[in-house]
Amino acid sequence: MVVTWTTLCPTKSTEVMYGEIELIDLARGSVKKFVDGGALKREIYIHRVFLKNLKPAKTYKYSCGNNNIWSKVYEFTTIKSGNDWSPRIVLIGDLGVENGRSLPFLIEDVKNKFYDILLHDAINNNARVGDEYMRRIEPIAANLPYMVCPGNHEYKYNFSNYDNRFSMINQADGTISNHFYSFDICPAHIISFSTEFYYFTKFGTGQLLTQYQWLENDLIEANKPKNRAERPWIITMGHRPMMCSNENGDDCTKKESRVRKRMPLTREYALEDLFFKYGVDISLWGHEHSFERLWPMYNMKVYNGSLEQPYKNPKAPIHIISGYAVSVISIEI
Ligand SMILES: [Fe+2]
């Protein structure tokens, strides 16, 4: 587990006190100064502490700070071990500072321990808006494993706020990798990746190749017989859907989306073939402020498992768009 927080000035140390009943253990971490790319050049200090050797399925209390100032006490429950249970995953897309109507319900659900983990795509987290956003999600993110992927809202200053404020761990090598990473939870292998590399090419295109190669290697590894037997579900999470039916100008509606089919000019890095080839079961998306669940789809054709049970042993990925966390009346950005 990684505990991350921000201070507006430097501190002497970065520490977390934690324990199952009392805060008897102490872990030390690191701090990094981050300068926002905006005109004010605001400085914030981002603290990270890795809590290692936690026991599975245990609730830990913790407080973060240093030997002078401590936060209030939060608590989280670690993921169970073994593969014969079903995780309770809450998926939210497009929850921002403005009009975040889902927030009170999510906070209440987390308090009542309804979920094991949260997957969130797209956060509007730049500069002061980012500070306010992080404050609002604190009751959730401080008490539940909070896994994110980047969306178009994060593009400012080359996604630097997103990059610096979060700490997603790629399980295979233990590195922080906020744009693309994967991890296992019970019978599922979950892969988070950036669809924004396909659209914000002004920040370069090299990351498209790096991510594509990483994705393929990760899928090959997940498909090794032992791994697929232990974790038969492969679930992807990205922001902009490959296909959708909303009435707007996004390329998932009427055109062949960049993520699904190809980049203009280079015609490379298309993910639909890759996900089909390696048997991805479910693709989770946001961006469209609506909910859609498609039949198993490949190349615009339905690949149902059978007439009676379309979702059982589907022959292509099932796409789920869940981008309505803002509210039903919000306007897509
Ligand atoms: Fe979006």
PDB file of N, CA, C and O and ligand atoms in Angstrom, residues 94 122 151-153 196 239-240 286-289 332-333, ligand 1:
ATOM      1  N   ASP A  94     -14.962  10.050 -14.821  1.00  0.00           N
ATOM      2  CA  ASP A  94     -15.274  11.464 -15.018  1.00  0.00           C
ATOM      3  C   ASP A  94     -15.835  12.157 -13.792  1.00  0.00           C
ATOM      4  O   ASP A  94     -16.694  13.032 -13.905  1.00  0.00           O
ATOM      5  N   ALA A 122      -9.972   9.368 -15.139  1.00  0.00           N
ATOM      6  CA  ALA A 122     -10.059  10.806 -15.368  1.00  0.00           C
ATOM      7  C   ALA A 122     -10.334  11.605 -14.107  1.00  0.00           C
ATOM      8  O   ALA A 122     -11.335  11.435 -13.435  1.00  0.00           O
ATOM      9  N   GLY A 151      -7.133  10.713 -18.054  1.00  0.00           N
ATOM     10  CA  GLY A 151      -8.076  11.091 -19.105  1.00  0.00           C
ATOM     11  C   GLY A 151      -7.698  12.433 -19.676  1.00  0.00           C
ATOM     12  O   GLY A 151      -6.688  13.034 -19.277  1.00  0.00           O
ATOM     13  N   ASN A 152      -8.516  12.934 -20.588  1.00  0.00           N
ATOM     14  CA  ASN A 152      -8.177  14.188 -21.256  1.00  0.00           C
ATOM     15  C   ASN A 152      -8.156  15.376 -20.296  1.00  0.00           C
ATOM     16  O   ASN A 152      -7.489  16.367 -20.540  1.00  0.00           O
ATOM     17  N   HIS A 153      -8.873  15.267 -19.175  1.00  0.00           N
ATOM     18  CA  HIS A 153      -8.899  16.373 -18.203  1.00  0.00           C
ATOM     19  C   HIS A 153      -7.518  16.644 -17.611  1.00  0.00           C
ATOM     20  O   HIS A 153      -7.289  17.708 -17.059  1.00  0.00           O
ATOM     21  N   GLU A 196      -4.876   8.678 -23.752  1.00  0.00           N
ATOM     22  CA  GLU A 196      -4.539  10.069 -24.084  1.00  0.00           C
ATOM     23  C   GLU A 196      -3.266  10.185 -24.907  1.00  0.00           C
ATOM     24  O   GLU A 196      -3.057  11.169 -25.604  1.00  0.00           O
ATOM     25  N   HIS A 239      -9.510   5.548 -20.644  1.00  0.00           N
ATOM     26  CA  HIS A 239     -10.490   6.638 -20.545  1.00  0.00           C
ATOM     27  C   HIS A 239     -11.440   6.716 -21.742  1.00  0.00           C
ATOM     28  O   HIS A 239     -12.647   6.616 -21.592  1.00  0.00           O
ATOM     29  N   ARG A 240     -10.916   6.893 -22.948  1.00  0.00           N
ATOM     30  CA  ARG A 240     -11.815   7.123 -24.103  1.00  0.00           C
ATOM     31  C   ARG A 240     -12.204   5.800 -24.745  1.00  0.00           C
ATOM     32  O   ARG A 240     -11.344   5.019 -25.158  1.00  0.00           O
ATOM     33  N   GLY A 286     -14.503   5.487 -19.612  1.00  0.00           N
ATOM     34  CA  GLY A 286     -15.261   6.638 -19.123  1.00  0.00           C
ATOM     35  C   GLY A 286     -15.481   7.593 -20.277  1.00  0.00           C
ATOM     36  O   GLY A 286     -15.863   7.191 -21.367  1.00  0.00           O
ATOM     37  N   HIS A 287     -15.205   8.867 -20.047  1.00  0.00           N
ATOM     38  CA  HIS A 287     -15.218   9.937 -21.043  1.00  0.00           C
ATOM     39  C   HIS A 287     -16.626  10.307 -21.503  1.00  0.00           C
ATOM     40  O   HIS A 287     -16.990  11.479 -21.474  1.00  0.00           O
ATOM     41  N   GLU A 288     -17.394   9.349 -21.988  1.00  0.00           N
ATOM     42  CA  GLU A 288     -18.792   9.623 -22.341  1.00  0.00           C
ATOM     43  C   GLU A 288     -19.577   9.674 -21.033  1.00  0.00           C
ATOM     44  O   GLU A 288     -19.495   8.748 -20.227  1.00  0.00           O
ATOM     45  N   HIS A 289     -20.338  10.749 -20.831  1.00  0.00           N
ATOM     46  CA  HIS A 289     -21.038  10.919 -19.551  1.00  0.00           C
ATOM     47  C   HIS A 289     -22.370  10.170 -19.567  1.00  0.00           C
ATOM     48  O   HIS A 289     -23.450  10.742 -19.541  1.00  0.00           O
ATOM     49  N   GLU A 332     -19.960  17.242 -21.382  1.00  0.00           N
ATOM     50  CA  GLU A 332     -18.670  16.585 -21.556  1.00  0.00           C
ATOM     51  C   GLU A 332     -17.582  17.593 -21.872  1.00  0.00           C
ATOM     52  O   GLU A 332     -17.785  18.529 -22.634  1.00  0.00           O
ATOM     53  N   ILE A 333     -16.429  17.385 -21.258  1.00  0.00           N
ATOM     54  CA  ILE A 333     -15.294  18.286 -21.528  1.00  0.00           C
ATOM     55  C   ILE A 333     -14.359  17.600 -22.515  1.00  0.00           C
ATOM     56  O   ILE A 333     -13.976  16.468 -22.297  1.00  0.00           O
TER      57      ILE A 333
HETATM   58 FE    FE B   1     -12.989  12.694 -20.925  1.00  0.00          FE
END
